[in-house]
mmCIF file of C-alpha atoms and ligand atoms in Angstrom:
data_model
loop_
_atom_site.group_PDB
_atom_site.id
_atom_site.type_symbol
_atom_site.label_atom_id
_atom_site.label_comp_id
_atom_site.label_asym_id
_atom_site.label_seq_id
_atom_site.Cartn_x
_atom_site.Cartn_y
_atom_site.Cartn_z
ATOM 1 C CA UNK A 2 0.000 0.000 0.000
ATOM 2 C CA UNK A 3 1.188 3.631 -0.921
ATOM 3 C CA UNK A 4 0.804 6.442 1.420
ATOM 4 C CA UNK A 5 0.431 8.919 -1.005
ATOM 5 C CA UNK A 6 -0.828 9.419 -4.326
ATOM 6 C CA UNK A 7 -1.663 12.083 -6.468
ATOM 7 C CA UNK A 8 -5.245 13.118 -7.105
ATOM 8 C CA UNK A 9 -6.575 16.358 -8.422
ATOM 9 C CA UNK A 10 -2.890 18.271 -8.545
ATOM 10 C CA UNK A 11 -2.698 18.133 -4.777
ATOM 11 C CA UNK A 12 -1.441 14.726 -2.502
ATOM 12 C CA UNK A 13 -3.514 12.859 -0.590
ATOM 13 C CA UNK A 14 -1.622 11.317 1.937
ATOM 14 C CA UNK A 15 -2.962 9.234 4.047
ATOM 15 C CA UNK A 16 -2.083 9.177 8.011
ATOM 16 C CA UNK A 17 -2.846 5.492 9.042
ATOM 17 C CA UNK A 18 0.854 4.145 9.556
ATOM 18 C CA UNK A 19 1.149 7.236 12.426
ATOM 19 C CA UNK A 20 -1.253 5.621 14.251
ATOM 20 C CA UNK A 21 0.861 2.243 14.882
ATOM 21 C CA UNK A 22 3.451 2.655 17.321
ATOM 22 C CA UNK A 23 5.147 -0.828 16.512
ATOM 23 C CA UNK A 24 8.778 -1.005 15.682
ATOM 24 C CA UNK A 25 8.313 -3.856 12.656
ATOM 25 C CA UNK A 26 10.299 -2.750 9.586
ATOM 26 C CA UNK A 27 7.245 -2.987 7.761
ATOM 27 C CA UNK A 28 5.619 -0.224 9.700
ATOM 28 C CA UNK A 29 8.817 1.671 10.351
ATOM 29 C CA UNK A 30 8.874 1.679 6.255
ATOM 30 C CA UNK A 31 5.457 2.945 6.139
ATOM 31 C CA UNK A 32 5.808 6.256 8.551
ATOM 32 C CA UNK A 33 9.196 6.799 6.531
ATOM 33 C CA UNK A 34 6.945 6.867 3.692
ATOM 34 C CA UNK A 35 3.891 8.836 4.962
ATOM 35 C CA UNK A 36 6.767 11.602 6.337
ATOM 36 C CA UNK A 37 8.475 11.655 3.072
ATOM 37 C CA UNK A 38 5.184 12.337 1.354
ATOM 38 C CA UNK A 39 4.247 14.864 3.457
ATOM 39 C CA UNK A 40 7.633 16.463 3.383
ATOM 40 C CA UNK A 41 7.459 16.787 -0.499
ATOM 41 C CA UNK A 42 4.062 17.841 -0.681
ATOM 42 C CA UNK A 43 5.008 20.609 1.866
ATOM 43 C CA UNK A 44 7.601 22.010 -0.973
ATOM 44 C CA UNK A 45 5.486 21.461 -3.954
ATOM 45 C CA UNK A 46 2.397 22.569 -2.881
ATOM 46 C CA UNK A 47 1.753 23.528 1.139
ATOM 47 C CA UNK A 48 -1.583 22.365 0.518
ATOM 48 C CA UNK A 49 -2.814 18.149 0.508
ATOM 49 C CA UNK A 50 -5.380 15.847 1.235
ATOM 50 C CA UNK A 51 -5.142 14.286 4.983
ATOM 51 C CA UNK A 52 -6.614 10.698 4.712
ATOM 52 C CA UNK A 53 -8.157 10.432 8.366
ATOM 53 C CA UNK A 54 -10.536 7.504 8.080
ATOM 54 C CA UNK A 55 -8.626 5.215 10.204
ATOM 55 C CA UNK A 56 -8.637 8.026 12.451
ATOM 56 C CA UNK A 57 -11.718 9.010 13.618
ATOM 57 C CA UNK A 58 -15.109 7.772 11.758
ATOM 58 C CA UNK A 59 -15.899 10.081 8.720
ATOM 59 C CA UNK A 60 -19.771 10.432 10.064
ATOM 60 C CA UNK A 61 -18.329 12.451 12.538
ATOM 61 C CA UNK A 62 -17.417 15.714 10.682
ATOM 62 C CA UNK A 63 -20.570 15.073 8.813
ATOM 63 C CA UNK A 64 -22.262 15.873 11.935
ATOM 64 C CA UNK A 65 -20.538 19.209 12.789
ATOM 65 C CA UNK A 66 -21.886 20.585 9.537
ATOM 66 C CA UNK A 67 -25.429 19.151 9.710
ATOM 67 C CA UNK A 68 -25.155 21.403 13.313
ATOM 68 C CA UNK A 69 -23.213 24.121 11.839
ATOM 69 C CA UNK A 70 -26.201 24.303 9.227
ATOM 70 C CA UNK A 71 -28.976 24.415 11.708
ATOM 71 C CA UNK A 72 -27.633 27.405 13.467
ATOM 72 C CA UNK A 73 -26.856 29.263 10.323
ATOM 73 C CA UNK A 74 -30.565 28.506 9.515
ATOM 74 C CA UNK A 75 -31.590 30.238 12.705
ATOM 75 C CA UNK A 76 -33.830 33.775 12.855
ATOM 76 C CA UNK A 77 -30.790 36.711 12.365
ATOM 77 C CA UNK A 78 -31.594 37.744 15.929
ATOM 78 C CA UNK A 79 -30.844 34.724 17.705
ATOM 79 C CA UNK A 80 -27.772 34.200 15.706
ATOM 80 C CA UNK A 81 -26.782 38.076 16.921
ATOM 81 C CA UNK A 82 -27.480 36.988 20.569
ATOM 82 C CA UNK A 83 -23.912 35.208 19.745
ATOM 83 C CA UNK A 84 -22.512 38.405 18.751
ATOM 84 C CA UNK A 85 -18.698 38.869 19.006
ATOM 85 C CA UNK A 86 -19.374 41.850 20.130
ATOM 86 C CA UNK A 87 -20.529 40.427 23.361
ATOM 87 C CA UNK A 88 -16.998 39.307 23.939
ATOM 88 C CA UNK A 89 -13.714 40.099 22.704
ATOM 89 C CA UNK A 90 -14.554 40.905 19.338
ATOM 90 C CA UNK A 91 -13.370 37.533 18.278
ATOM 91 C CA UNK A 92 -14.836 34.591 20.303
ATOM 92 C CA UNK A 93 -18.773 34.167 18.364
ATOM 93 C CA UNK A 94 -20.796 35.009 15.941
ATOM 94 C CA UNK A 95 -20.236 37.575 12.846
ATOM 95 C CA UNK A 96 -22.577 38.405 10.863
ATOM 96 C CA UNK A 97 -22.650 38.177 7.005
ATOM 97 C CA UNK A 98 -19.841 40.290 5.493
ATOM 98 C CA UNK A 99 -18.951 41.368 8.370
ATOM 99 C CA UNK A 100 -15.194 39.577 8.179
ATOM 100 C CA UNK A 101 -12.898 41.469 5.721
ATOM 101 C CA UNK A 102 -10.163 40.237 3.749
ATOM 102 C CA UNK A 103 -8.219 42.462 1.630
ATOM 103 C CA UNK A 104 -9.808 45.686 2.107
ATOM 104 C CA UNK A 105 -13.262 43.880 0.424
ATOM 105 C CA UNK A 106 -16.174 41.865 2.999
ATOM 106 C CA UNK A 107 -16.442 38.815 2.459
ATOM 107 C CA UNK A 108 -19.563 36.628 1.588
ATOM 108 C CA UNK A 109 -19.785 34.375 4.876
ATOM 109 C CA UNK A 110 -20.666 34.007 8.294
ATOM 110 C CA UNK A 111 -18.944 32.509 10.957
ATOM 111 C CA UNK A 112 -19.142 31.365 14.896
ATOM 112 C CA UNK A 113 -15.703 31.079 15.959
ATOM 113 C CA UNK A 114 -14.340 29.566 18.952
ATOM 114 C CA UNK A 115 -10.786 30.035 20.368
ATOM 115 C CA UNK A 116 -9.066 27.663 23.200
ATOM 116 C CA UNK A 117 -10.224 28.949 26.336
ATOM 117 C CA UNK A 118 -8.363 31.294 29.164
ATOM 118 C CA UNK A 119 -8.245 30.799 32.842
ATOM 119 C CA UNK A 120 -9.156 34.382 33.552
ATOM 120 C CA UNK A 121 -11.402 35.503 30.551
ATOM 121 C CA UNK A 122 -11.582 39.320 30.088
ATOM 122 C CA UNK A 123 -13.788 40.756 27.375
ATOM 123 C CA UNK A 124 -12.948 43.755 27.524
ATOM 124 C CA UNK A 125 -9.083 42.274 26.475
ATOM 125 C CA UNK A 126 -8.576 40.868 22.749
ATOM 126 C CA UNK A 127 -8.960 37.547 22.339
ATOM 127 C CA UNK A 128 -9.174 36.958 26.026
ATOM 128 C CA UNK A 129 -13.455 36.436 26.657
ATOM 129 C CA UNK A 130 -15.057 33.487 26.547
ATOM 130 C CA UNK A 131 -16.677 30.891 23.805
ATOM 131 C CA UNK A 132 -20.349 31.470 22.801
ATOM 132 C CA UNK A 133 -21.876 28.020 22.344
ATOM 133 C CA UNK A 134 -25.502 27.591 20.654
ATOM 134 C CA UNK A 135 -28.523 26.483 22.494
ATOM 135 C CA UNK A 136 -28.464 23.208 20.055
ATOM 136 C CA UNK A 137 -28.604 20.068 20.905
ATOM 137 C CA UNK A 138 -25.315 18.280 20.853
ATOM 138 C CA UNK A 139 -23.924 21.383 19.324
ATOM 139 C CA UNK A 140 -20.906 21.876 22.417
ATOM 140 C CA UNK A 141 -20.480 18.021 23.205
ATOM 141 C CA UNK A 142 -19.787 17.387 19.571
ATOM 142 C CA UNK A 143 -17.599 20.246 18.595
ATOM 143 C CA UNK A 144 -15.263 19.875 21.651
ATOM 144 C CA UNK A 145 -14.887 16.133 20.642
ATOM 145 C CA UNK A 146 -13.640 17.941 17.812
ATOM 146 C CA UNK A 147 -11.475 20.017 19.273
ATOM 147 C CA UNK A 148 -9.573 17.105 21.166
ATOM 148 C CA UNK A 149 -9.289 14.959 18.290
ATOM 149 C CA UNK A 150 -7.955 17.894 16.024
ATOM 150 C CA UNK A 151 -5.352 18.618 18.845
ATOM 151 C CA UNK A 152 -4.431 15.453 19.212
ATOM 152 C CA UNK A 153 -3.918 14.829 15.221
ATOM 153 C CA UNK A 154 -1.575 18.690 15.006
ATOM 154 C CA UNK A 155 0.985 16.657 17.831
ATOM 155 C CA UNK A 156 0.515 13.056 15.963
ATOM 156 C CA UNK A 157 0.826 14.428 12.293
ATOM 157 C CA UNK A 158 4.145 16.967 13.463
ATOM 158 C CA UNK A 159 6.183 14.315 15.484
ATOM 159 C CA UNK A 160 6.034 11.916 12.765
ATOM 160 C CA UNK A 161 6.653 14.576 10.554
ATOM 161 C CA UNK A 162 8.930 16.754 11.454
ATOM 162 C CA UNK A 163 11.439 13.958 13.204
ATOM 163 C CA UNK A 164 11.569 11.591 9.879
ATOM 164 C CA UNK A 165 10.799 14.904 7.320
ATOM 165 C CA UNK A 166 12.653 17.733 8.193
ATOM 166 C CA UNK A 167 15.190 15.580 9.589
ATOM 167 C CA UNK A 168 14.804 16.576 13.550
ATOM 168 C CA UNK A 169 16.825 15.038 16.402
ATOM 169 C CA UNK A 170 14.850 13.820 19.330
ATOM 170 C CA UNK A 171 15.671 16.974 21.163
ATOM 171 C CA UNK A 172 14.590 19.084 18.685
ATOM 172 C CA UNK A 173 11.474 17.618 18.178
ATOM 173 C CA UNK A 174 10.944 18.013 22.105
ATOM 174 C CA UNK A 175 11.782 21.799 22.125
ATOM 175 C CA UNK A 176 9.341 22.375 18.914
ATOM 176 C CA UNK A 177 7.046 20.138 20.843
ATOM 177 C CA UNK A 178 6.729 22.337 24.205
ATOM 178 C CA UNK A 179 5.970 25.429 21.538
ATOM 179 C CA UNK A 180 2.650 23.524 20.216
ATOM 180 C CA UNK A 181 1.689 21.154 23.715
ATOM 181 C CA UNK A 182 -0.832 24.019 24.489
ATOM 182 C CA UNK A 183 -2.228 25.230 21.533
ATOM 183 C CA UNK A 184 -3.464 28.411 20.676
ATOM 184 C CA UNK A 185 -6.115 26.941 18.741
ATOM 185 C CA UNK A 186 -9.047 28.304 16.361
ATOM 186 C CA UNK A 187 -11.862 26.469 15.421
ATOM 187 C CA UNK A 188 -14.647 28.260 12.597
ATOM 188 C CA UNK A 189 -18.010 26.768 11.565
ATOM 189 C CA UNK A 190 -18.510 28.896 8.429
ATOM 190 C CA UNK A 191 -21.823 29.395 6.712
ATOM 191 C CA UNK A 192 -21.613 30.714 2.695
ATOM 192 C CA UNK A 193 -24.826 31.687 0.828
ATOM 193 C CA UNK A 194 -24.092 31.487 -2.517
ATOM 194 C CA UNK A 195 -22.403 34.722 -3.604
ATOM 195 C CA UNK A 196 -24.485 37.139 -5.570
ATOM 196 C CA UNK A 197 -23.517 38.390 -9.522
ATOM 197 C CA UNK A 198 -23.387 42.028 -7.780
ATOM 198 C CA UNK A 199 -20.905 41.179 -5.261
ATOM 199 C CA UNK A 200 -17.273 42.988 -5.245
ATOM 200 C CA UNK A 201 -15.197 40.442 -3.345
ATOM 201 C CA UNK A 202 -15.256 36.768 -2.700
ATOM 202 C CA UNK A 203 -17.265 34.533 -0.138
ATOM 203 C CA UNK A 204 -13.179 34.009 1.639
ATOM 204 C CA UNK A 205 -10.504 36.330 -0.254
ATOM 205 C CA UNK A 206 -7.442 35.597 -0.561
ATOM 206 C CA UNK A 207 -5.506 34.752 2.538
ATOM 207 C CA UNK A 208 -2.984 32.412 4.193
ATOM 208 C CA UNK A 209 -3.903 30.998 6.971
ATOM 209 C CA UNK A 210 -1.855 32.153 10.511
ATOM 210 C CA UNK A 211 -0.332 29.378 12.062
ATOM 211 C CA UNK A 212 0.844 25.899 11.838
ATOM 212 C CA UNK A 213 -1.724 23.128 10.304
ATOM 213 C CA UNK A 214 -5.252 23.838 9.123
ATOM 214 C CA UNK A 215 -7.473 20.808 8.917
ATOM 215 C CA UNK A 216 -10.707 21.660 7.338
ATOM 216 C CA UNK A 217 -14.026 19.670 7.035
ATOM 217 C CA UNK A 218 -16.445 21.048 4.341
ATOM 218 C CA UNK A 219 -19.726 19.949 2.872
ATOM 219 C CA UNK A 220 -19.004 17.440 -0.594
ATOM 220 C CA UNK A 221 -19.868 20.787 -2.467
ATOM 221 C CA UNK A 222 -17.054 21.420 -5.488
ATOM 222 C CA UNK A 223 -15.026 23.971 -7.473
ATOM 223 C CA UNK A 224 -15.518 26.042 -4.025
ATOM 224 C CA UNK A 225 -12.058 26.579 -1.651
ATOM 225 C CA UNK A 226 -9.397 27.309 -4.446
ATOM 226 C CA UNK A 227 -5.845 27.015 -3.905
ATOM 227 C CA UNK A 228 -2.887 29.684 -5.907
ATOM 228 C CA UNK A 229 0.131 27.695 -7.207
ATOM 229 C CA UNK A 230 2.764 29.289 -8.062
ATOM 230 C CA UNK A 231 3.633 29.065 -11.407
ATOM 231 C CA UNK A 232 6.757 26.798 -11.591
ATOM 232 C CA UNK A 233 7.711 24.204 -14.411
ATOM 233 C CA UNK A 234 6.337 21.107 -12.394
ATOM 234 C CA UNK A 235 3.268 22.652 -11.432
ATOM 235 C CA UNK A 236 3.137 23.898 -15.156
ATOM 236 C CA UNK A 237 3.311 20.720 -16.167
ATOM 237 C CA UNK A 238 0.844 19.009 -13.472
ATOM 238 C CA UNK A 239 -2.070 21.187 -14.356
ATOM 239 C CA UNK A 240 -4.288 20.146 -17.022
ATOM 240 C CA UNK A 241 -7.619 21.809 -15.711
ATOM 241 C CA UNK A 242 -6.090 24.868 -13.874
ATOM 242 C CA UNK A 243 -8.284 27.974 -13.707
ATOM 243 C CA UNK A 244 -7.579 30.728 -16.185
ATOM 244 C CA UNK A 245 -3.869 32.266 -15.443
ATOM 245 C CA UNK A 246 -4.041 35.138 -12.924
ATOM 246 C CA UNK A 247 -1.600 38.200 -14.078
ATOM 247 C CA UNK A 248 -0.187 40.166 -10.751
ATOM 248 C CA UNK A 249 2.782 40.261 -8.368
ATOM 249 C CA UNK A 250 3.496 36.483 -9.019
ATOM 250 C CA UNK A 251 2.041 34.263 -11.516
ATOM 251 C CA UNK A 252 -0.492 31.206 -11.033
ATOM 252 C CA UNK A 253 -3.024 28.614 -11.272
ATOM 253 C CA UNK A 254 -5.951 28.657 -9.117
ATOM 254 C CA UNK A 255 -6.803 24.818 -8.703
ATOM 255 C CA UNK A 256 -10.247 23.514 -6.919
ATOM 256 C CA UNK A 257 -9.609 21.393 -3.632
ATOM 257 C CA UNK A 258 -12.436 19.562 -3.424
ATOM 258 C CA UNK A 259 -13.606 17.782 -0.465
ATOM 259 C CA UNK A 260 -12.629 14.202 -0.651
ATOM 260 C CA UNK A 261 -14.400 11.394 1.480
ATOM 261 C CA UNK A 262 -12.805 10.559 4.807
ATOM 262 C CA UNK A 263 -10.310 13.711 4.093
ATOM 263 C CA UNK A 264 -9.571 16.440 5.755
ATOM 264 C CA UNK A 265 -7.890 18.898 3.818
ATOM 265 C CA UNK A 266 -4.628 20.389 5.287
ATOM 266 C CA UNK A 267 -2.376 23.584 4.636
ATOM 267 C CA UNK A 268 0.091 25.277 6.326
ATOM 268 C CA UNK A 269 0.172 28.506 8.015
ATOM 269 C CA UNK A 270 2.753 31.172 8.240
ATOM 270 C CA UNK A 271 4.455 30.105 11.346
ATOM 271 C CA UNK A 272 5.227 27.067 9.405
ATOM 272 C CA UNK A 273 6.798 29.311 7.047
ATOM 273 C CA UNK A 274 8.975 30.761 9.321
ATOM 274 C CA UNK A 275 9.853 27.838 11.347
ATOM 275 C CA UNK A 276 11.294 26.306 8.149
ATOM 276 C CA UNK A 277 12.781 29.585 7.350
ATOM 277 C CA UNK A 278 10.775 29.522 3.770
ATOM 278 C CA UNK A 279 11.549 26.103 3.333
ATOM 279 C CA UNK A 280 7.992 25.488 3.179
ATOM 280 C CA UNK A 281 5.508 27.981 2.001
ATOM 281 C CA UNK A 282 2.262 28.687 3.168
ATOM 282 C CA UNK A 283 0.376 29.086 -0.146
ATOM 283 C CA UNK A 284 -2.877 31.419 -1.009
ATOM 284 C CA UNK A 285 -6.658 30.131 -1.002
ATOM 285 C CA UNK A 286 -9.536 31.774 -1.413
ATOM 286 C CA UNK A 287 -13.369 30.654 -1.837
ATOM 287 C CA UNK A 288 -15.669 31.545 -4.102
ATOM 288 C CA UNK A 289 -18.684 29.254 -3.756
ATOM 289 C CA UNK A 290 -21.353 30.324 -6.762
ATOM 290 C CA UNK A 291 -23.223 26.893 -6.370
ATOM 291 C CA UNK A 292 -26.943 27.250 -5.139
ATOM 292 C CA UNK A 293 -26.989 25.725 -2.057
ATOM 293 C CA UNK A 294 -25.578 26.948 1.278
ATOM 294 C CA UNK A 295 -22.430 25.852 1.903
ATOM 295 C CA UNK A 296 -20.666 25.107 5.688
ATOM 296 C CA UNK A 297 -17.053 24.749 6.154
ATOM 297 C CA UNK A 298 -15.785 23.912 9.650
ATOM 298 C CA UNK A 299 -11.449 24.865 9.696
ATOM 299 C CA UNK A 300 -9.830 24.013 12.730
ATOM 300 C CA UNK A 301 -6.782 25.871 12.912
ATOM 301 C CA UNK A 302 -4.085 24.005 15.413
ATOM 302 C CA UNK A 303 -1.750 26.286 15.947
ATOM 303 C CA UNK A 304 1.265 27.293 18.257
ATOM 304 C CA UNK A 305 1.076 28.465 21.978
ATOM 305 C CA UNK A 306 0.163 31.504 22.507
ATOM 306 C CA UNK A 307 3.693 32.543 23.599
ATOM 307 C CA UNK A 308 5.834 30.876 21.824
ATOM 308 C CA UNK A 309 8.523 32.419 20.073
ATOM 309 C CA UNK A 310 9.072 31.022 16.137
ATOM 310 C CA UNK A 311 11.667 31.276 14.808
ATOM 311 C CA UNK A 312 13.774 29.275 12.007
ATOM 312 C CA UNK A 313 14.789 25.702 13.089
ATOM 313 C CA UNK A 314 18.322 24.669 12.986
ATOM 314 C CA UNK A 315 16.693 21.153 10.822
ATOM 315 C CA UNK A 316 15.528 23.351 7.802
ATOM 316 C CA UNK A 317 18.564 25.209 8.231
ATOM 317 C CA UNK A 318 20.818 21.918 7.454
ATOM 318 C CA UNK A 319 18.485 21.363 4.669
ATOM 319 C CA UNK A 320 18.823 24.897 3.454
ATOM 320 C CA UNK A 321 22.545 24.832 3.698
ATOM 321 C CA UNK A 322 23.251 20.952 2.693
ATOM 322 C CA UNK A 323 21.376 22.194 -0.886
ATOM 323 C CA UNK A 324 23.662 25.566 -1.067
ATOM 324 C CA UNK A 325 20.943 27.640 -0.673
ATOM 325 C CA UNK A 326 21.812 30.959 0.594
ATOM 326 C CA UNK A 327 18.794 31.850 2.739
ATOM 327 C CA UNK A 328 18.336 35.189 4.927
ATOM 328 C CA UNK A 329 17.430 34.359 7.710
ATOM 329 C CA UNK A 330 13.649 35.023 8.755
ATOM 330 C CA UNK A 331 12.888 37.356 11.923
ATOM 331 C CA UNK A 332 11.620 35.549 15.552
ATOM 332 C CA UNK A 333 7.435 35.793 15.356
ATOM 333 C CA UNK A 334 5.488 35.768 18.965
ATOM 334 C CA UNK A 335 2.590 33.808 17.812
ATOM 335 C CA UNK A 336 0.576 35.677 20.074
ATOM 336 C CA UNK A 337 1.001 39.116 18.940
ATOM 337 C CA UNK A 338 1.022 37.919 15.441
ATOM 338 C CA UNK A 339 -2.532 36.686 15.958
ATOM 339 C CA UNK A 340 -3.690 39.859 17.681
ATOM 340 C CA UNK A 341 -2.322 42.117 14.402
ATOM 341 C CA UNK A 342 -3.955 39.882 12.013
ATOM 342 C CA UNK A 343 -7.054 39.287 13.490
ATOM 343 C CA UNK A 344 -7.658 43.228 14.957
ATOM 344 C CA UNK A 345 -7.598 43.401 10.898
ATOM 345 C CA UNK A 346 -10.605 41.007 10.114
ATOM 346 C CA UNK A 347 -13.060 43.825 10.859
ATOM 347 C CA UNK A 348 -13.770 46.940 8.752
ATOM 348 C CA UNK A 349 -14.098 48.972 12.054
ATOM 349 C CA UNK A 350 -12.709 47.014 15.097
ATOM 350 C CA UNK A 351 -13.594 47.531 18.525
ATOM 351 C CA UNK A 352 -9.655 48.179 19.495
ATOM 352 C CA UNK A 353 -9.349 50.794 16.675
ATOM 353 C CA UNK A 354 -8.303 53.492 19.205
HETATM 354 N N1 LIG B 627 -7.469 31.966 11.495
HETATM 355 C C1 LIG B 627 -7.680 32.031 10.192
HETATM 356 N N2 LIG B 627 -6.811 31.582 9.355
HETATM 357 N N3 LIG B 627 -8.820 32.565 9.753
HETATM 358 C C2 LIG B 627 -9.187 32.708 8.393
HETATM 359 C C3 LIG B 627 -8.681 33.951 7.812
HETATM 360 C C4 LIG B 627 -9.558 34.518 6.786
HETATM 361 C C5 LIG B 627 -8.889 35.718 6.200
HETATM 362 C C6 LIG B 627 -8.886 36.902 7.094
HETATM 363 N N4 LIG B 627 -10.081 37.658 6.929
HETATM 364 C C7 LIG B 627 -7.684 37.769 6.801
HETATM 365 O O1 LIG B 627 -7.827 38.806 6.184
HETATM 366 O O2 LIG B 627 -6.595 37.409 7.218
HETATM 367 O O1 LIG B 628 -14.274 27.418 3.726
HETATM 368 C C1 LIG B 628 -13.210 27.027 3.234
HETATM 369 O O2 LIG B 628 -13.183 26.127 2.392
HETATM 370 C C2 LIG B 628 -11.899 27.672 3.607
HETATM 371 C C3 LIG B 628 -11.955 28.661 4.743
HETATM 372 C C4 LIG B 628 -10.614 29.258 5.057
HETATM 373 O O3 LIG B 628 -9.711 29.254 4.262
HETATM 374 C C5 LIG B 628 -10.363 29.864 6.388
HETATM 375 O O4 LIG B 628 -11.313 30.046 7.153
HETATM 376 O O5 LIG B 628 -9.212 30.160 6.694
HETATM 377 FE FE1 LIG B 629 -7.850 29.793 5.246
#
């Protein structure tokens, strides 16, 4: 059995051999492969198809959005008794277009949930404290979520990053105690289709903030698109790309269409950094023109809130074994990162002043 193979432009790869511990050569073969997989994918593309049916049972996600969809379905005032502007501007509900991304609103709504604090504050960003729904099941379900998601950001990395990117044990322990408390982000997203009229996108163009994204979404396609650059493989590998986009750097926009039992997986910028561009995190966008309403549920694992990234010494000895002459990228607090980027979701945010 492969772990990888390539479907659609972008790997999927799936993540069953992490999930045996044994020492047989046969399974020691298989992680070697998964890693390596993952590894290239990570250069090619930062975007790929996690395979997590052996993982956790594929009804589950399935679930989230049948709830995500009944609260999106909700009368507009109930939904704003959720409002983020309850809390800290963050934790909750937004309404419609009320998210920004690149100067234009986007088409979608959102309830977003953040790990909590021990000493929520609303009055301090990003400090409050979740708003669940009144649904049944609704906060039993998406904390299962939550766990599980956790616990597949520290399976997927160790394997990863000690048989990838080459780690020593010690390494992997010191990147570990930056992640063991994640700053995480969890989204259930609601698009309407977007109207002809519209000047911007249901999700504009973004990369996403941290380390791994794993994101559930309803079997809807030719929604979430992903930018690759423009390279001679990738060139080569698309057949069906979307039209050319002429800018700062030249493209394809491919669809990444759900896939069943997949999650699909990118990385974020801290990523980016940590591999000191080694690995990029890579553009995506949605523009969902289909006529039903569509649900997306991202959960972003991400680092600590106070950990400091900055380029590890294993991409380095990558960097340097291939000649590359790389300057080195500048030490990120996660934390304040995420405060910068997400004071600038809002047209007019509550901590303008
Ligand atoms: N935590 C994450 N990645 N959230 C999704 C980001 C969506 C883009 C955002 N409005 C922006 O402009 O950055
Ligand atoms: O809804 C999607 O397919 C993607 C959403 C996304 O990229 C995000 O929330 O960061
Ligand atoms: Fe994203």
């Amino acid at each position: 059995m492969t772990s990888s193979r390539i479907s659609r432009h972008l790997p999927i790869i799936n993540i069953a051999s992490y999930l045996r511990t044994s020492q047989n050569p046969e399974d020691i073969a298989a992680r070697q492969a998964t890693s390596e997989a993952l590894h290239s994918a990570c250069l090619q593309f930062g975007f790929f198809y996690l395979d997590i049916s052996e993982y956790i049972d594929p009804g589950i996600p399935e679930e989230l959005a049948t709830l995500a969809h009944q609260f999106f379905a909700l009368p507009q005032e109930e939904k704003d008794k959720l409002s983020i502007s309850n809390q800290d501007n963050a934790r909750g509900y937004a309404r419609l277009k009320e998210n920004v991304t690149n100067g234009k609103a986007d088409n979608h709504e959102g309830l977003d949930f953040y790990r909590p604090v021990q000493d929520p504050d609303p009055r301090r960003p990003l400090w409050g404290e979740n708003q669940w729904p009144d649904l049944a099941g609704f906060k039993e379900k998406y904390e299962a979520w939550v766990q599980k998601m956790k616990d597949l950001g520290l399976i997927v990395s160790r394997r990863w990053m000690a048989i990838g990117l080459g780690m020593t044990p010690d390494e992997w322990q010191e990147l570990r105690s930056q992640v063991d408390d994640s700053f995480w982000v969890m989204r259930a997203i609601g698009y309407p289709p977007l109207p002809d009229d519209h000047d911007g996108f249901s999700c504009g163009a973004h990369k996403d903030y941290g380390c791994l994204t794993f994101l559930y979404a309803d079997p809807i396609p030719s929604a979430l698109q992903v930018f690759l650059r423009q390279t001679g493989s990738i060139a080569a590998a698309d057949a069906t790309g979307l039209p050319v986009e002429r800018g700062a750097e030249e493209g394809v926009w491919i669809n990444a269409d759900p896939i069943p039992g997949c999650v699909v997986c990118n990385i974020g910028e801290m990523w980016e950094v940590w591999t000191n561009g080694l690995y990029k995190s890579t553009l995506h966008r949605v523009i969902h023109r289909s006529s039903s309403y569509r649900v997306s549920v991202p959960f972003f694992f991400e680092p600590n809130f106070d950990s400091v990234v900055k380029p590890l010494a294993a991409a380095k000895r990558i960097q340097g074994a291939a000649g590359s002459v790389v300057p080195e990228k500048k030490p990120v607090v996660y934390g304040e990162f995420l405060l910068a980027k997400v004071g600038g979701n809002f047209a007019g945010g509550k901590y303008d002043d």
